[in-house]
PDB file of C-alpha atoms in Angstrom:
ATOM      1  CA  MET J 130      10.725   1.836 -38.463  1.00 49.00           C
ATOM      2  CA  PRO J 131      10.630  -1.993 -38.405  1.00 54.00           C
ATOM      3  CA  ASP J 132       7.191  -3.533 -37.845  1.00 49.00           C
ATOM      4  CA  HIS J 133       8.147  -5.218 -34.566  1.00 50.00           C
ATOM      5  CA  VAL J 134       9.253  -1.864 -33.096  1.00 45.00           C
ATOM      6  CA  SER J 135       6.109  -0.006 -34.175  1.00 41.00           C
ATOM      7  CA  ASP J 136       3.943  -2.896 -32.938  1.00 41.00           C
ATOM      8  CA  HIS J 137       5.667  -2.712 -29.556  1.00 42.00           C
ATOM      9  CA  LEU J 138       5.219   1.048 -29.355  1.00 41.00           C
ATOM     10  CA  GLN J 139       1.525   0.815 -30.204  1.00 40.00           C
ATOM     11  CA  ASP J 140       0.757  -2.161 -27.956  1.00 41.00           C
ATOM     12  CA  ARG J 141       1.509  -0.864 -24.469  1.00 49.00           C
ATOM     13  CA  SER J 142      -0.843  -3.312 -22.727  1.00 52.00           C
ATOM     14  CA  ASP J 143       2.180  -4.893 -21.009  1.00 54.00           C
ATOM     15  CA  VAL J 144       2.995  -1.582 -19.305  1.00 51.00           C
ATOM     16  CA  PRO J 145       0.899  -0.950 -16.180  1.00 52.00           C
ATOM     17  CA  ALA J 146      -1.138   2.237 -16.314  1.00 76.00           C
ATOM     18  CA  THR J 147      -0.200   3.665 -12.897  1.00 86.00           C
ATOM     19  CA  ARG J 148       0.401   7.108 -14.370  1.00 84.00           C
ATOM     20  CA  THR J 149      -2.795   7.470 -16.384  1.00 86.00           C
ATOM     21  CA  GLY J 150      -6.290   8.625 -15.475  1.00 88.00           C
ATOM     22  CA  PRO J 151      -6.823   8.821 -11.701  1.00 91.00           C
ATOM     23  CA  GLY J 152      -3.198   7.746 -11.286  1.00 93.00           C
ATOM     24  CA  ARG J 153      -2.154  11.273 -12.241  1.00 95.00           C
ATOM     25  CA  VAL J 154      -4.077  12.675  -9.284  1.00 96.00           C
ATOM     26  CA  LEU J 155      -2.561  10.043  -7.013  1.00 97.00           C
ATOM     27  CA  ILE J 156       0.940  10.955  -8.209  1.00 97.00           C
ATOM     28  CA  ALA J 157       0.190  14.647  -7.618  1.00 97.00           C
ATOM     29  CA  VAL J 158      -0.990  13.965  -4.051  1.00 98.00           C
ATOM     30  CA  TYR J 159       2.087  11.846  -3.347  1.00 98.00           C
ATOM     31  CA  GLY J 160       4.245  14.612  -4.827  1.00 98.00           C
ATOM     32  CA  LEU J 161       2.595  17.186  -2.586  1.00 97.00           C
ATOM     33  CA  PHE J 162       3.193  15.016   0.470  1.00 96.00           C
ATOM     34  CA  ALA J 163       6.785  14.401  -0.638  1.00 97.00           C
ATOM     35  CA  ILE J 164       7.437  18.140  -0.738  1.00 97.00           C
ATOM     36  CA  ALA J 165       5.534  18.877   2.485  1.00 94.00           C
ATOM     37  CA  ALA J 166       7.014  16.067   4.587  1.00 94.00           C
ATOM     38  CA  THR J 167      10.558  16.520   3.306  1.00 96.00           C
ATOM     39  CA  SER J 168      10.525  20.308   3.699  1.00 96.00           C
ATOM     40  CA  ARG J 169       9.113  20.046   7.195  1.00 92.00           C
ATOM     41  CA  ALA J 170      11.692  17.421   8.164  1.00 94.00           C
ATOM     42  CA  VAL J 171      14.634  19.429   6.802  1.00 96.00           C
ATOM     43  CA  VAL J 172      13.627  22.484   8.828  1.00 95.00           C
ATOM     44  CA  GLN J 173      12.943  20.427  11.961  1.00 92.00           C
ATOM     45  CA  LEU J 174      16.218  18.524  11.719  1.00 94.00           C
ATOM     46  CA  ALA J 175      18.213  21.684  11.085  1.00 95.00           C
ATOM     47  CA  ILE J 176      16.654  23.882  13.769  1.00 95.00           C
ATOM     48  CA  GLN J 177      14.815  21.765  16.347  1.00 92.00           C
ATOM     49  CA  PHE J 178      16.446  18.318  16.300  1.00 92.00           C
ATOM     50  CA  HIS J 179      17.175  18.394  20.049  1.00 91.00           C
ATOM     51  CA  GLU J 180      13.468  18.841  20.880  1.00 91.00           C
ATOM     52  CA  ALA J 181      12.187  15.574  19.385  1.00 90.00           C
ATOM     53  CA  PRO J 182      14.826  13.589  17.474  1.00 92.00           C
ATOM     54  CA  LEU J 183      12.653  10.490  16.988  1.00 91.00           C
ATOM     55  CA  ALA J 184       9.699  12.452  15.631  1.00 90.00           C
ATOM     56  CA  TYR J 185      11.860  14.487  13.275  1.00 93.00           C
ATOM     57  CA  LEU J 186      13.745  11.460  11.971  1.00 95.00           C
ATOM     58  CA  LEU J 187      10.406   9.747  11.348  1.00 94.00           C
ATOM     59  CA  SER J 188       9.245  12.838   9.458  1.00 92.00           C
ATOM     60  CA  ALA J 189      12.377  12.631   7.295  1.00 96.00           C
ATOM     61  CA  PHE J 190      11.742   8.923   6.705  1.00 97.00           C
ATOM     62  CA  SER J 191       8.129   9.602   5.702  1.00 96.00           C
ATOM     63  CA  GLY J 192       9.350  12.282   3.291  1.00 97.00           C
ATOM     64  CA  LEU J 193      11.710   9.770   1.684  1.00 98.00           C
ATOM     65  CA  VAL J 194       8.882   7.225   1.409  1.00 98.00           C
ATOM     66  CA  TYR J 195       6.633   9.807  -0.277  1.00 98.00           C
ATOM     67  CA  ILE J 196       9.414  10.785  -2.707  1.00 98.00           C
ATOM     68  CA  LEU J 197      10.022   7.161  -3.687  1.00 98.00           C
ATOM     69  CA  ALA J 198       6.280   6.471  -4.003  1.00 98.00           C
ATOM     70  CA  THR J 199       5.857   9.504  -6.269  1.00 98.00           C
ATOM     71  CA  ILE J 200       8.739   8.510  -8.527  1.00 97.00           C
ATOM     72  CA  SER J 201       7.773   4.856  -8.677  1.00 96.00           C
ATOM     73  CA  LEU J 202       4.139   5.582  -9.560  1.00 96.00           C
ATOM     74  CA  ALA J 203       5.250   8.097 -12.196  1.00 96.00           C
ATOM     75  CA  LEU J 204       7.615   5.587 -13.810  1.00 93.00           C
ATOM     76  CA  GLY J 205       4.738   3.277 -14.634  1.00 85.00           C
ATOM     77  CA  ASN J 206       6.993   0.363 -15.601  1.00 89.00           C
ATOM     78  CA  ARG J 207       7.632  -2.995 -13.934  1.00 89.00           C
ATOM     79  CA  THR J 208      10.479  -1.689 -11.804  1.00 93.00           C
ATOM     80  CA  GLY J 209       8.398   1.299 -10.796  1.00 94.00           C
ATOM     81  CA  ARG J 210       5.494  -0.953  -9.846  1.00 94.00           C
ATOM     82  CA  ARG J 211       7.720  -3.141  -7.665  1.00 95.00           C
ATOM     83  CA  LEU J 212       9.166  -0.092  -5.970  1.00 97.00           C
ATOM     84  CA  ALA J 213       5.661   1.363  -5.550  1.00 97.00           C
ATOM     85  CA  TRP J 214       4.389  -1.831  -3.868  1.00 97.00           C
ATOM     86  CA  ALA J 215       7.368  -1.714  -1.483  1.00 98.00           C
ATOM     87  CA  THR J 216       7.208   1.995  -0.674  1.00 98.00           C
ATOM     88  CA  ILE J 217       3.440   2.237  -0.342  1.00 98.00           C
ATOM     89  CA  GLY J 218       3.419  -0.945   1.744  1.00 98.00           C
ATOM     90  CA  THR J 219       6.110   0.618   3.944  1.00 98.00           C
ATOM     91  CA  GLU J 220       4.022   3.770   4.158  1.00 98.00           C
ATOM     92  CA  LEU J 221       1.000   1.782   5.351  1.00 98.00           C
ATOM     93  CA  VAL J 222       3.027  -0.049   8.000  1.00 98.00           C
ATOM     94  CA  GLY J 223       4.659   3.226   9.041  1.00 97.00           C
ATOM     95  CA  VAL J 224       1.447   5.199   9.432  1.00 97.00           C
ATOM     96  CA  LEU J 225      -0.179   2.355  11.371  1.00 98.00           C
ATOM     97  CA  ALA J 226       2.873   1.814  13.610  1.00 97.00           C
ATOM     98  CA  VAL J 227       3.595   5.495  14.270  1.00 96.00           C
ATOM     99  CA  GLY J 228      -0.109   6.284  14.566  1.00 97.00           C
ATOM    100  CA  THR J 229      -0.569   3.569  17.165  1.00 97.00           C
ATOM    101  CA  ALA J 230       2.647   4.379  19.048  1.00 96.00           C
ATOM    102  CA  SER J 231       1.865   8.100  19.157  1.00 95.00           C
ATOM    103  CA  THR J 232      -1.598   7.319  20.504  1.00 96.00           C
ATOM    104  CA  VAL J 233      -0.510   4.727  23.075  1.00 97.00           C
ATOM    105  CA  VAL J 234       2.739   6.443  24.178  1.00 94.00           C
ATOM    106  CA  PRO J 235       2.233  10.142  23.400  1.00 92.00           C
ATOM    107  CA  ASP J 236       5.228  11.164  25.549  1.00 91.00           C
ATOM    108  CA  ALA J 237       7.524   9.463  23.027  1.00 88.00           C
ATOM    109  CA  PHE J 238       6.314  11.991  20.441  1.00 88.00           C
ATOM    110  CA  PRO J 239       6.577  15.460  21.985  1.00 88.00           C
ATOM    111  CA  GLN J 240       6.321  16.896  18.478  1.00 89.00           C
ATOM    112  CA  ALA J 241       4.046  15.549  15.767  1.00 89.00           C
ATOM    113  CA  THR J 242       5.184  13.720  12.661  1.00 90.00           C
ATOM    114  CA  VAL J 243       3.278  13.369   9.406  1.00 92.00           C
ATOM    115  CA  TRP J 244       2.109   9.963  10.615  1.00 94.00           C
ATOM    116  CA  SER J 245       1.370  10.887  14.276  1.00 94.00           C
ATOM    117  CA  THR J 246      -2.112   9.891  15.397  1.00 95.00           C
ATOM    118  CA  TYR J 247      -2.644   8.393  11.943  1.00 97.00           C
ATOM    119  CA  GLY J 248      -2.032  11.707  10.192  1.00 95.00           C
ATOM    120  CA  ILE J 249      -4.500  13.795  12.181  1.00 95.00           C
ATOM    121  CA  GLY J 250      -2.544  16.976  11.393  1.00 92.00           C
ATOM    122  CA  TYR J 251      -3.089  16.313   7.687  1.00 93.00           C
ATOM    123  CA  GLY J 252      -6.766  15.409   7.865  1.00 95.00           C
ATOM    124  CA  PHE J 253      -6.012  11.663   8.061  1.00 97.00           C
ATOM    125  CA  VAL J 254      -4.886  11.708   4.425  1.00 96.00           C
ATOM    126  CA  PRO J 255      -1.674   9.839   5.433  1.00 96.00           C
ATOM    127  CA  LEU J 256      -3.878   7.012   6.727  1.00 97.00           C
ATOM    128  CA  VAL J 257      -6.099   6.817   3.651  1.00 98.00           C
ATOM    129  CA  LEU J 258      -3.444   7.447   0.978  1.00 98.00           C
ATOM    130  CA  PRO J 259      -1.615   4.093   1.168  1.00 98.00           C
ATOM    131  CA  PHE J 260      -4.906   2.200   0.882  1.00 98.00           C
ATOM    132  CA  ILE J 261      -5.743   4.186  -2.246  1.00 98.00           C
ATOM    133  CA  GLY J 262      -2.218   3.691  -3.579  1.00 97.00           C
ATOM    134  CA  LEU J 263      -2.282  -0.072  -3.018  1.00 98.00           C
ATOM    135  CA  PHE J 264      -5.754  -0.305  -4.540  1.00 96.00           C
ATOM    136  CA  TRP J 265      -4.538   1.605  -7.595  1.00 95.00           C
ATOM    137  CA  LEU J 266      -1.546  -0.710  -7.988  1.00 95.00           C
ATOM    138  CA  TRP J 267      -3.858  -3.715  -7.740  1.00 94.00           C
ATOM    139  CA  ARG J 268      -6.385  -2.145 -10.125  1.00 92.00           C
ATOM    140  CA  THR J 269      -3.784  -1.371 -12.791  1.00 91.00           C
ATOM    141  CA  ARG J 270      -1.972  -4.709 -12.609  1.00 87.00           C
ATOM    142  CA  THR J 271      -1.417  -6.628 -15.790  1.00 79.00           C
ATOM    143  CA  LYS J 272      -3.889  -9.422 -16.245  1.00 70.00           C
ATOM    144  CA  SER J 273      -2.155 -12.507 -17.554  1.00 60.00           C
TER     145      SER J 273
END
């Protein structure tokens, strides 16, 4: 193997460490939420869509956000980091917007979503998770 290739393989300091150490736990939690939110949304959309279309579409959207966040954090490369910043930022805006709307106008949400009342049905983990995710992205940034 040429020296420049082996040097590149050994020196991975240019690759952000989003998938190492505590990042593995973060990826696992995002993966769990991806499965939970997406599964819940699929069932709700298939069987109960007429009861609360907005809530169920928001649940599907949150599932998609969690899937993308999981994949992007697991990639651990520059593209993954950019996607992670976008998806986790979207997650934060979503949980704050839906949490506030479901608190202020509860009639608009006859059925709960993952993000309703800031994730109360999930122990407020949906509210805390994007802050942890954004902190982890900041913490593992490359220092140039």
